[in-house]
mmCIF file of C-alpha atoms in Angstrom:
data_model
loop_
_atom_site.group_PDB
_atom_site.id
_atom_site.type_symbol
_atom_site.label_atom_id
_atom_site.label_comp_id
_atom_site.label_asym_id
_atom_site.label_seq_id
_atom_site.Cartn_x
_atom_site.Cartn_y
_atom_site.Cartn_z
ATOM 1 C CA MET A 1439 0.000 0.000 0.000
ATOM 2 C CA GLN A 1440 1.246 3.465 -0.857
ATOM 3 C CA ASN A 1441 0.331 6.837 0.567
ATOM 4 C CA TYR A 1442 0.632 10.190 -1.144
ATOM 5 C CA VAL A 1443 0.655 13.798 0.001
ATOM 6 C CA VAL A 1444 -0.260 16.346 -2.664
ATOM 7 C CA MET A 1445 1.820 19.375 -1.739
ATOM 8 C CA GLY A 1446 2.343 22.956 -2.828
ATOM 9 C CA VAL A 1447 1.330 26.499 -2.061
ATOM 10 C CA SER A 1448 -2.279 27.448 -1.511
ATOM 11 C CA GLY A 1449 -4.236 27.633 -4.755
ATOM 12 C CA CYS A 1450 -2.109 25.154 -6.727
ATOM 13 C CA GLY A 1451 -4.932 22.596 -6.988
ATOM 14 C CA LYS A 1452 -4.077 20.129 -4.212
ATOM 15 C CA SER A 1453 -7.694 19.157 -3.505
ATOM 16 C CA SER A 1454 -8.858 18.759 -7.083
ATOM 17 C CA VAL A 1455 -5.713 16.950 -8.255
ATOM 18 C CA GLY A 1456 -5.633 14.836 -5.088
ATOM 19 C CA THR A 1457 -9.247 13.776 -5.576
ATOM 20 C CA ALA A 1458 -8.591 12.785 -9.206
ATOM 21 C CA VAL A 1459 -5.395 10.874 -8.363
ATOM 22 C CA ALA A 1460 -7.063 9.028 -5.471
ATOM 23 C CA HIS A 1461 -9.990 8.067 -7.692
ATOM 24 C CA ALA A 1462 -7.684 6.815 -10.460
ATOM 25 C CA LEU A 1463 -5.715 4.718 -7.946
ATOM 26 C CA GLY A 1464 -8.872 3.286 -6.379
ATOM 27 C CA GLY A 1465 -8.042 4.968 -3.085
ATOM 28 C CA GLN A 1466 -9.441 7.656 -0.869
ATOM 29 C CA PHE A 1467 -8.799 11.395 -0.713
ATOM 30 C CA ILE A 1468 -8.552 13.385 2.521
ATOM 31 C CA ASP A 1469 -8.283 17.171 2.522
ATOM 32 C CA GLY A 1470 -5.589 18.093 5.024
ATOM 33 C CA ASP A 1471 -7.347 21.407 5.662
ATOM 34 C CA ASP A 1472 -10.048 19.378 7.433
ATOM 35 C CA LEU A 1473 -7.393 18.206 9.913
ATOM 36 C CA HIS A 1474 -6.335 21.733 10.963
ATOM 37 C CA PRO A 1475 -7.280 22.688 14.510
ATOM 38 C CA PRO A 1476 -9.932 25.452 14.540
ATOM 39 C CA GLN A 1477 -7.458 28.008 15.896
ATOM 40 C CA ASN A 1478 -5.222 27.534 12.819
ATOM 41 C CA ILE A 1479 -8.114 28.136 10.429
ATOM 42 C CA ALA A 1480 -9.184 31.227 12.388
ATOM 43 C CA LYS A 1481 -5.639 32.584 12.310
ATOM 44 C CA MET A 1482 -5.261 32.093 8.543
ATOM 45 C CA ALA A 1483 -8.744 33.528 7.873
ATOM 46 C CA GLN A 1484 -7.552 36.697 9.645
ATOM 47 C CA GLY A 1485 -4.591 36.895 7.253
ATOM 48 C CA GLN A 1486 -2.014 35.713 9.791
ATOM 49 C CA PRO A 1487 0.517 33.109 8.620
ATOM 50 C CA LEU A 1488 0.913 30.054 10.815
ATOM 51 C CA THR A 1489 4.084 29.591 12.834
ATOM 52 C CA ASP A 1490 5.968 26.296 12.966
ATOM 53 C CA ALA A 1491 4.507 25.798 16.450
ATOM 54 C CA ASP A 1492 0.990 26.212 14.981
ATOM 55 C CA ARG A 1493 1.745 23.724 12.219
ATOM 56 C CA ALA A 1494 3.440 20.969 14.261
ATOM 57 C CA PRO A 1495 0.289 19.269 15.665
ATOM 58 C CA TRP A 1496 -1.388 19.518 12.259
ATOM 59 C CA LEU A 1497 1.569 17.895 10.473
ATOM 60 C CA GLU A 1498 1.634 15.128 13.101
ATOM 61 C CA GLN A 1499 -2.096 14.601 12.484
ATOM 62 C CA ILE A 1500 -1.492 14.324 8.723
ATOM 63 C CA GLY A 1501 1.124 11.600 9.286
ATOM 64 C CA GLN A 1502 -0.960 9.774 11.886
ATOM 65 C CA THR A 1503 -3.950 9.826 9.569
ATOM 66 C CA LEU A 1504 -1.826 8.213 6.839
ATOM 67 C CA CYS A 1505 -0.589 5.632 9.350
ATOM 68 C CA MET A 1506 -4.152 4.549 10.186
ATOM 69 C CA GLN A 1507 -5.250 3.924 6.586
ATOM 70 C CA GLN A 1508 -5.695 0.444 5.154
ATOM 71 C CA ASP A 1509 -6.055 1.518 1.518
ATOM 72 C CA VAL A 1510 -4.223 3.827 -0.853
ATOM 73 C CA THR A 1511 -4.671 7.309 0.570
ATOM 74 C CA VAL A 1512 -4.015 10.732 -0.895
ATOM 75 C CA ILE A 1513 -3.938 13.702 1.493
ATOM 76 C CA ALA A 1514 -3.690 17.336 0.429
ATOM 77 C CA CYS A 1515 -1.242 19.239 2.627
ATOM 78 C CA SER A 1516 0.971 22.192 1.739
ATOM 79 C CA ALA A 1517 4.087 20.473 3.225
ATOM 80 C CA LEU A 1518 6.105 23.494 2.121
ATOM 81 C CA LYS A 1519 9.313 22.851 4.058
ATOM 82 C CA ARG A 1520 11.544 19.800 4.225
ATOM 83 C CA ARG A 1521 11.163 19.614 7.996
ATOM 84 C CA TYR A 1522 7.362 19.585 7.602
ATOM 85 C CA ARG A 1523 7.623 16.651 5.212
ATOM 86 C CA ASP A 1524 9.977 14.931 7.661
ATOM 87 C CA ILE A 1525 7.363 15.269 10.441
ATOM 88 C CA ILE A 1526 4.714 13.747 8.186
ATOM 89 C CA ARG A 1527 7.000 10.853 7.155
ATOM 90 C CA ARG A 1528 7.988 10.136 10.751
ATOM 91 C CA ALA A 1529 4.377 10.232 12.025
ATOM 92 C CA ALA A 1530 3.175 8.073 9.121
ATOM 93 C CA GLY A 1531 5.682 5.354 10.017
ATOM 94 C CA GLN A 1532 5.706 4.226 6.407
ATOM 95 C CA GLN A 1533 6.717 5.354 2.964
ATOM 96 C CA VAL A 1534 5.058 8.522 1.712
ATOM 97 C CA THR A 1535 5.400 9.952 -1.793
ATOM 98 C CA PHE A 1536 4.962 13.713 -2.134
ATOM 99 C CA LEU A 1537 3.215 14.965 -5.275
ATOM 100 C CA HIS A 1538 4.457 18.532 -5.710
ATOM 101 C CA LEU A 1539 2.185 20.791 -7.755
ATOM 102 C CA SER A 1540 4.566 23.484 -8.945
ATOM 103 C CA GLY A 1541 3.489 26.780 -10.468
ATOM 104 C CA THR A 1542 4.581 30.378 -10.804
ATOM 105 C CA ARG A 1543 3.263 33.087 -8.522
ATOM 106 C CA GLN A 1544 1.272 34.542 -11.439
ATOM 107 C CA VAL A 1545 -0.503 31.221 -12.146
ATOM 108 C CA ILE A 1546 -1.282 30.662 -8.468
ATOM 109 C CA GLU A 1547 -2.444 34.245 -7.909
ATOM 110 C CA SER A 1548 -4.947 34.024 -10.767
ATOM 111 C CA ARG A 1549 -6.321 30.762 -9.376
ATOM 112 C CA MET A 1550 -6.609 32.121 -5.839
ATOM 113 C CA ALA A 1551 -8.325 35.285 -7.051
ATOM 114 C CA ALA A 1552 -10.997 33.119 -8.696
ATOM 115 C CA ARG A 1553 -11.766 31.193 -5.482
ATOM 116 C CA THR A 1554 -14.600 32.344 -3.259
ATOM 117 C CA ASP A 1555 -14.990 29.408 -0.883
ATOM 118 C CA HIS A 1556 -11.615 29.121 0.820
ATOM 119 C CA PHE A 1557 -10.283 30.529 4.103
ATOM 120 C CA MET A 1558 -6.769 31.282 2.771
ATOM 121 C CA PRO A 1559 -6.562 34.924 1.635
ATOM 122 C CA LEU A 1560 -4.467 36.028 -1.325
ATOM 123 C CA SER A 1561 -2.466 38.197 1.085
ATOM 124 C CA LEU A 1562 -0.711 35.083 2.445
ATOM 125 C CA LEU A 1563 0.557 33.904 -0.944
ATOM 126 C CA ASP A 1564 3.939 35.622 -0.599
ATOM 127 C CA SER A 1565 4.556 33.911 2.756
ATOM 128 C CA GLN A 1566 3.718 30.568 1.138
ATOM 129 C CA PHE A 1567 6.250 31.079 -1.665
ATOM 130 C CA ALA A 1568 8.852 32.322 0.846
ATOM 131 C CA ALA A 1569 8.430 29.126 2.881
ATOM 132 C CA LEU A 1570 8.416 26.701 -0.072
ATOM 133 C CA GLN A 1571 11.410 24.379 -0.256
ATOM 134 C CA GLN A 1572 11.408 22.219 -3.368
ATOM 135 C CA PRO A 1573 11.616 18.485 -2.605
ATOM 136 C CA SER A 1574 15.215 17.250 -2.554
ATOM 137 C CA GLN A 1575 16.642 14.398 -4.610
ATOM 138 C CA ASP A 1576 16.632 12.137 -1.543
ATOM 139 C CA GLU A 1577 12.886 12.582 -0.980
ATOM 140 C CA ARG A 1578 10.267 10.422 -2.632
ATOM 141 C CA ALA A 1579 8.629 13.130 -4.707
ATOM 142 C CA ILE A 1580 7.036 13.735 -8.076
ATOM 143 C CA THR A 1581 6.968 17.351 -9.293
ATOM 144 C CA VAL A 1582 4.532 18.467 -11.986
ATOM 145 C CA ASP A 1583 4.109 21.915 -13.556
ATOM 146 C CA ILE A 1584 0.483 22.976 -13.085
ATOM 147 C CA ASP A 1585 0.496 25.527 -15.918
ATOM 148 C CA GLN A 1586 -1.159 23.029 -18.259
ATOM 149 C CA PRO A 1587 -4.597 21.427 -18.560
ATOM 150 C CA PHE A 1588 -5.866 19.657 -15.433
ATOM 151 C CA ASP A 1589 -6.134 16.266 -17.165
ATOM 152 C CA VAL A 1590 -2.497 16.517 -18.295
ATOM 153 C CA VAL A 1591 -1.338 17.282 -14.744
ATOM 154 C CA VAL A 1592 -3.195 14.228 -13.390
ATOM 155 C CA ALA A 1593 -1.980 12.005 -16.248
ATOM 156 C CA GLN A 1594 1.652 13.023 -15.684
ATOM 157 C CA ILE A 1595 1.384 12.165 -11.984
ATOM 158 C CA LEU A 1596 -0.233 8.794 -12.700
ATOM 159 C CA THR A 1597 2.360 7.970 -15.338
ATOM 160 C CA GLN A 1598 5.161 8.586 -12.848
ATOM 161 C CA ILE A 1599 3.390 6.642 -10.090
ATOM 162 C CA ASN A 1600 2.722 3.670 -12.371
ATOM 163 C CA GLY A 1601 5.959 4.050 -14.346
#
């Protein structure tokens, strides 16, 4: 059994891509935003970036949730820094592949501006890009450029997973 974390800055398409990948793999999708403690959501909704102390219990919860699954599971989680991904891997207690949805600030900004149903304000985008550390060669990760049609993004991920 394999678990995946769809990662990237807010607005890159983690939920929609994660749902499609999970469906194609016959697994389940979990939105990591649903695992945030209420105080984190309130803080972000007020335009305040989370601190590492705010994130730590959430990242542990992401990993523990992966650990408890019996089937292929895809969780959306920003996982912007290497140490965040390390927390998730450690808490999961098993192999995790990160699916990095990579895009330019301009692409992400246009997507975020079009959203009306999300707690993350556009004002936090710069802090997301400042925090982003690309996955290293020694991490199990697949990186895909999101500046292409949705179906192509999903197909490229599936090709690399099944490759």
